[in-house]
């Protein structure tokens, strides 16, 4: 089986080339990459740790779609690229610092947790969102983040919803206040993020939930607001 | 300059960081992975605390002491087990999404526990714990610096001044000084390579670096093996499968072990059967499709992906593999190592909580309870080191340059795979003097050969081969210490089983194996408990 990998090294000319490798007997794409590195090309650079889908290190794009290398079964002729939108350091290894900044700017953390009784139902409301492994796959697929790096992006917004939906969290309004700028109204609800998430998380839906919560707190969807004033001016 | 530098980004590091920041200290967390990529994310089973009767802290203490076979220290076991309910309450208060049963935090029973005592979050306990801690560290504005690889501890006159590190993205050596350093770099069970449940990260550089700086290590020979990992990938199949009635059989269908056997006894039985050439399988066919799909979906998915075997139709090939390292940097009750200003916490330490064997669910507990303690102790250090370029940093800068110039006549990767394999077969589940000594001489040979190895990738930029080589170098250094411990302890206790000394010998060995380096020479001794 052959796979093609997009290589990148900023000091080389040209910095980016596609290289094809022969691999055999690799149950996962990560196994294939390790095999190439050990046996054929020690310079091939990529990230990995747990090899079981929980550490979020190994996200790449295969045929344009974000996957975890350790959970993907490679097929002949596939084209492997690094995540898009984030900065590539070398080959498939990317810099995640800027992506992770969105967690701070969206206040994707507990603000005012109180001791309240929680039952199985309450816990289920945050179960899926808290499965996130921060692989950044969703961010890589997001057309809005691609054109506007100030956009808070799917994993951060999903995580904000995880805290808003948490029964123990009292400061729900403060959470909403933090995501109205460059956040919930900028998302086009295209659903790319939901499609690629390896953990079955649905950031698009979580963003819709945040939008309706924002409306409850008196915010207006600016994308709709325009028509109202247009009518009044006339 | 930071008050406290924490090396590592797993659960132990983040708990310490949160506590240090809460105490008003300036703190820097540096790690070779992004924090949420740490091995803590892999823990599935749970975190122990006696929350509801009939369970009690006393029972938790008894179970822990029993598993430790004399090497767990009663005072620390008391302290940690009694603090456990508060630790769970704290985690709940900072957002940990524990699974519930009614309105109570749900608990399940892991091996060796008298009662269901492990609090969990589905099969993602470690993942959710790590991310909850991460969110709180972000909230507190803790400085997190990733892809920074620890090279050495900077130590002068027995006092820790900081660390020398490699900035992986740029390939530059730097020194980072601090009033106190906390090591939280995880265990070394990946020393067993492909025959380990651990992720590609746990090679034990933190432990080896502490040893190079002169710190004492202890009880390194105690390595826990897990009986049921997938045969090809060593991915853990949790005890839940056996708990639900899955059976262990050989290729003839003959059953191995009993339902109530402990991890080490079962691992030994499977290992011995495999050394005889038998193949061992986990058979869950009789549990039925409906049951497996509902209760063991993760196990089925992993078996399909990694073994190409559907547990509904066929028995799954398994083998016992290295899982957890009880030994590590020797610390006192304040988590201080034998070097002043150098603290350590988590799997990289031997805090004497687990003794000769660890109970499932006790290590996540250790991170939370002792992580805080490490930060509180480190916060007492007030003396800022002198601002100068330390000799250590200069040496390490030259060392990294020299690695690129090494001749590469021997492939370190082949050597590493070989060493892991012979460690597994001879310093693993069953040990014996002649074979241990054989491996020791191989390790010493590898140490001499390091100068003929090197890296083929010559780029300074995010050079992962260089990182792999540095991990291997540390592993070779630490393997020697593990072997010396295993050779010296001529008895069997907990996870350490000597075929030539199958009995426990309290007269001689109710003692901790102490190992350290003096002027580059390995020294060993026993310290009675
Ligand atoms: C598959 C599996 C399942 C488990 N299940 C359970 C369970 O259910 N319950 C339980 O209690 N325990 C369980 N354990 C054990 C438990 O997960 C670990 O003991 C614990 O997570 C260790 O945490 P730590 O913070 O000490 O280290 P780790 O989480 O391993 O973190 C180590 C950190 O140090 C960094 N680091 C390492 N070397 C360097 C270096 N040279 N330079 C810079 N940084 C470095 C790494 O990047 C990482 O951030 C399990 C372990 C495994 C492997
Ligand atoms: S749904 Fe919104 S967040 Fe998700 S990819 Fe589309 S624009 Fe981005
Ligand atoms: S939401 Fe899904 S795709 Fe996005 S970072 Fe989390 S796990 Fe990855
Ligand atoms: S290596 Fe951890 S998610 Fe793939």
Coordinates of N, CA and C in Angstrom, one line a residue, chain A residues 9-10 27-28 37-38 42-43 45-52 54-55 57 70-71 73 89-90 93-97 100 103-104 108-111 113 115 117-120 123 126-127 130-134 159 162-163 168 199, chain B residues 33-34 36-39 41-42 89 92-103 122 124 127-128 131 134-136 138-139 147 196-200 233-235 301 305-306 411 413 417 456-457 459 461-465 468:
Chain A
X9 N 9.1 21.9 5.6 CA 10.2 22.3 6.5 C 10.6 23.7 6.0
X10 N 10.4 24.7 6.9 CA 10.5 26.1 6.5 C 11.9 26.5 5.9
X27 N -2.2 -1.5 11.0 CA -3.6 -1.4 11.3 C -4.1 0.0 11.4
X28 N -3.3 0.9 11.8 CA -3.8 2.3 11.8 C -2.8 3.2 11.1
X37 N 8.8 6.1 9.7 CA 9.9 6.8 10.4 C 11.0 5.9 10.8
X38 N 10.6 4.7 11.3 CA 11.7 3.8 11.8 C 12.4 3.2 10.6
X42 N 13.8 9.0 8.9 CA 13.8 9.4 10.2 C 13.4 10.9 10.4
X43 N 13.4 11.6 9.2 CA 13.0 13.0 9.3 C 11.5 13.3 9.3
X45 N 8.1 14.0 10.6 CA 7.8 14.5 11.9 C 6.3 14.6 12.1
X46 N 5.8 14.0 13.2 CA 4.4 14.0 13.5 C 4.2 13.7 15.0
X47 N 3.1 14.0 15.5 CA 2.8 13.9 17.0 C 1.9 12.8 17.3
X48 N 2.2 12.2 18.5 CA 1.4 11.1 19.0 C 1.8 10.8 20.4
X49 N 0.9 10.2 21.2 CA 1.2 9.8 22.5 C 0.5 8.5 22.9
X50 N -0.8 8.6 23.1 CA -1.5 7.4 23.7 C -1.8 6.3 22.8
X51 N -1.8 6.4 21.5 CA -2.2 5.5 20.5 C -3.6 4.8 20.7
X52 N -4.4 5.5 21.6 CA -5.8 4.9 21.8 C -6.9 6.0 21.8
X54 N -7.3 9.1 23.0 CA -7.7 9.9 24.1 C -6.8 11.1 24.4
X55 N -5.6 11.2 23.8 CA -4.7 12.3 24.2 C -4.8 13.4 23.2
X57 N -3.3 14.1 20.4 CA -2.1 14.6 19.8 C -2.0 14.4 18.3
X70 N -4.3 7.6 15.0 CA -4.3 6.4 15.7 C -5.6 5.6 15.6
X71 N -6.6 6.3 15.0 CA -7.9 5.6 14.9 C -8.4 5.4 13.5
X73 N -8.0 3.8 9.8 CA -7.4 2.6 9.0 C -7.0 3.2 7.7
X89 N 4.6 23.5 12.1 CA 6.0 23.7 12.5 C 6.9 22.9 11.5
X90 N 6.5 21.6 11.3 CA 7.3 20.8 10.4 C 6.4 19.5 10.1
X93 N 3.4 18.1 12.2 CA 3.4 18.7 13.5 C 3.0 20.2 13.5
X94 N 2.0 20.5 14.3 CA 1.5 21.9 14.2 C 1.6 22.6 15.6
X95 N 1.5 23.9 15.6 CA 1.6 24.7 16.8 C 0.2 24.9 17.3
X96 N -0.1 24.5 18.5 CA -1.5 24.6 19.0 C -1.7 25.8 19.9
X97 N -0.7 26.5 20.3 CA -0.8 27.6 21.3 C -1.9 28.6 20.9
X100 N -5.3 27.2 21.3 CA -5.7 27.0 22.8 C -6.0 28.3 23.5
X103 N -9.5 29.1 24.5 CA -10.2 28.6 25.7 C -10.1 29.7 26.8
X104 N -9.1 30.5 26.8 CA -9.0 31.6 27.8 C -9.9 32.7 27.4
X108 N -13.7 29.4 28.8 CA -14.2 28.1 28.8 C -13.7 27.3 30.0
X109 N -14.1 27.9 31.2 CA -13.7 27.3 32.4 C -14.7 27.6 33.5
X110 N -14.7 26.9 34.6 CA -15.8 27.2 35.6 C -15.6 28.6 36.2
X111 N -16.7 29.3 36.4 CA -16.6 30.6 36.9 C -17.1 30.7 38.4
X113 N -18.8 27.8 40.6 CA -19.4 26.5 40.8 C -19.9 26.5 42.3
X115 N -22.1 24.1 45.3 CA -22.4 22.8 45.6 C -24.0 22.6 45.5
X117 N -27.0 19.6 44.3 CA -27.2 18.2 44.0 C -27.3 18.0 42.5
X118 N -26.6 16.9 42.0 CA -26.7 16.6 40.6 C -27.1 15.2 40.4
X119 N -28.0 14.9 39.5 CA -28.4 13.5 39.3 C -27.9 13.0 37.9
X120 N -28.2 11.8 37.6 CA -27.8 11.2 36.4 C -28.2 12.0 35.1
X123 N -26.1 15.1 34.8 CA -24.7 14.8 34.4 C -24.7 14.5 32.9
X126 N -23.8 17.2 30.3 CA -22.5 17.7 30.0 C -21.5 16.5 29.7
X127 N -22.1 15.3 29.5 CA -21.3 14.1 29.3 C -20.5 14.2 28.0
X130 N -17.9 17.0 27.6 CA -16.7 16.8 28.4 C -15.9 15.6 27.9
X131 N -16.3 14.9 26.8 CA -15.5 13.9 26.2 C -14.4 14.5 25.3
X132 N -14.4 15.8 25.1 CA -13.5 16.5 24.2 C -12.0 16.2 24.5
X133 N -11.2 15.8 23.5 CA -9.8 15.6 23.8 C -8.9 16.7 23.3
X134 N -9.5 17.8 22.9 CA -8.7 19.0 22.4 C -7.8 18.6 21.2
X159 N -17.1 23.9 24.8 CA -16.6 23.8 26.2 C -17.4 24.8 27.0
X162 N -20.6 23.5 27.8 CA -20.5 22.4 28.8 C -20.5 23.1 30.2
X163 N -20.0 24.3 30.4 CA -20.0 24.9 31.7 C -21.4 25.6 31.9
X168 N -24.0 23.0 38.4 CA -23.3 23.6 39.5 C -22.9 25.0 39.2
X199 N -14.9 12.3 18.7 CA -15.6 11.9 19.9 C -17.1 12.1 19.8
Chain B
X33 N 4.8 17.4 26.1 CA 3.6 17.4 25.4 C 2.7 18.6 25.8
X34 N 1.7 18.9 25.1 CA 0.7 19.8 25.6 C 0.1 19.1 26.8
X36 N -2.8 18.5 28.1 CA -3.9 17.5 27.9 C -3.5 16.3 27.1
X37 N -2.3 16.3 26.6 CA -1.8 15.1 25.9 C -1.1 14.1 26.8
X38 N -1.1 14.4 28.1 CA -0.3 13.6 29.1 C -1.0 12.3 29.3
X39 N -0.2 11.3 29.8 CA -0.8 10.0 30.0 C -1.9 9.9 31.0
X41 N -4.5 11.2 30.7 CA -5.8 11.1 29.9 C -6.2 9.7 29.7
X42 N -5.2 8.8 29.8 CA -5.5 7.4 29.5 C -6.2 6.6 30.6
X89 N -14.5 15.8 46.8 CA -15.4 17.0 47.0 C -14.7 18.2 46.3
X92 N -15.2 17.9 42.6 CA -16.6 18.2 42.2 C -16.8 19.7 42.2
X93 N -16.1 20.4 43.1 CA -16.3 21.8 43.3 C -15.6 22.6 42.1
X94 N -14.7 22.0 41.5 CA -14.0 22.7 40.4 C -14.5 22.2 39.0
X95 N -15.6 21.4 39.0 CA -16.2 21.0 37.8 C -16.1 19.6 37.3
X96 N -15.4 18.8 38.0 CA -15.2 17.4 37.5 C -16.5 16.7 37.3
X97 N -16.8 16.3 36.0 CA -18.1 15.6 35.7 C -18.1 14.1 36.1
X98 N -18.1 13.8 37.4 CA -18.2 12.4 37.8 C -19.5 11.8 37.4
X99 N -19.5 10.6 37.0 CA -20.8 9.8 36.8 C -21.6 9.8 38.1
X100 N -22.9 9.8 38.0 CA -23.7 9.7 39.2 C -24.6 8.5 39.2
X101 N -25.0 8.2 40.5 CA -26.0 7.1 40.6 C -27.0 7.8 41.5
X102 N -28.2 8.1 41.0 CA -29.1 9.0 41.7 C -28.4 10.3 41.8
X103 N -28.3 10.8 43.1 CA -27.6 12.1 43.2 C -26.2 11.9 43.8
X122 N -17.6 7.8 33.3 CA -17.7 6.8 32.3 C -16.4 6.0 32.2
X124 N -13.8 7.5 31.0 CA -12.9 8.6 30.7 C -12.5 9.3 32.0
X127 N -9.2 11.3 31.5 CA -9.4 12.3 30.5 C -10.1 13.5 31.1
X128 N -11.2 13.2 31.8 CA -12.1 14.3 32.3 C -11.4 15.0 33.5
X131 N -8.7 17.3 32.0 CA -9.3 18.5 31.3 C -9.9 19.5 32.3
X134 N -7.0 21.2 33.7 CA -6.5 22.2 32.7 C -7.3 23.4 32.6
X135 N -8.7 23.3 32.6 CA -9.5 24.4 32.5 C -9.3 25.4 33.7
X136 N -9.1 24.8 34.9 CA -8.9 25.6 36.1 C -7.5 26.3 36.1
X138 N -6.0 27.2 33.3 CA -6.2 28.3 32.4 C -6.9 29.5 33.1
X139 N -7.9 29.2 33.8 CA -8.7 30.2 34.6 C -7.8 31.0 35.5
X147 N 6.0 21.5 24.8 CA 7.1 21.1 23.9 C 8.5 21.7 24.4
X196 N 3.9 -2.6 26.9 CA 3.5 -1.7 28.0 C 2.2 -1.1 27.6
X197 N 1.3 -0.9 28.5 CA 0.1 -0.2 28.2 C 0.3 1.3 28.1
X198 N 1.5 1.8 28.5 CA 1.7 3.3 28.6 C 1.8 3.9 27.2
X199 N 1.6 5.2 27.2 CA 1.7 6.0 26.0 C 3.2 6.2 25.7
X200 N 3.5 6.8 24.5 CA 4.8 7.1 24.1 C 5.3 8.4 24.8
X233 N -1.1 -4.7 20.2 CA -0.9 -3.3 20.5 C -0.6 -3.0 22.0
X234 N -0.8 -4.0 22.9 CA -0.7 -3.7 24.3 C -1.6 -2.7 24.8
X235 N -2.7 -2.5 24.1 CA -3.7 -1.6 24.7 C -4.5 -2.3 25.7
X301 N -14.5 -2.3 20.1 CA -14.0 -1.4 19.1 C -12.5 -1.5 19.0
X305 N -10.2 -2.9 15.9 CA -9.2 -2.0 15.2 C -7.8 -2.6 15.3
X306 N -7.4 -3.1 16.5 CA -6.0 -3.4 16.7 C -5.7 -4.9 16.5
X411 N 22.1 1.8 15.2 CA 20.7 2.4 15.2 C 20.1 2.3 16.6
X413 N 17.3 2.9 17.7 CA 15.9 2.4 17.7 C 15.9 0.9 17.8
X417 N 14.4 -1.3 20.9 CA 13.4 -2.4 20.8 C 13.9 -3.7 21.4
X456 N 19.8 10.5 12.7 CA 20.0 10.7 11.2 C 19.3 12.1 10.8
X457 N 18.3 12.5 11.5 CA 17.7 13.8 11.2 C 18.5 14.9 11.8
X459 N 18.1 18.2 11.5 CA 17.4 19.5 11.6 C 17.2 19.9 13.1
X461 N 14.9 21.8 14.1 CA 13.5 22.2 14.2 C 12.6 21.0 14.6
X462 N 12.0 21.0 15.7 CA 11.1 20.0 16.1 C 11.6 18.6 15.7
X463 N 12.8 18.3 16.2 CA 13.5 17.1 15.8 C 13.0 16.0 16.7
X464 N 12.0 15.2 16.3 CA 11.4 14.2 17.1 C 12.4 13.0 17.2
X465 N 13.3 12.8 16.3 CA 14.2 11.7 16.4 C 15.2 12.0 17.5
X468 N 13.4 11.2 20.7 CA 13.4 9.7 20.8 C 14.7 9.2 21.3

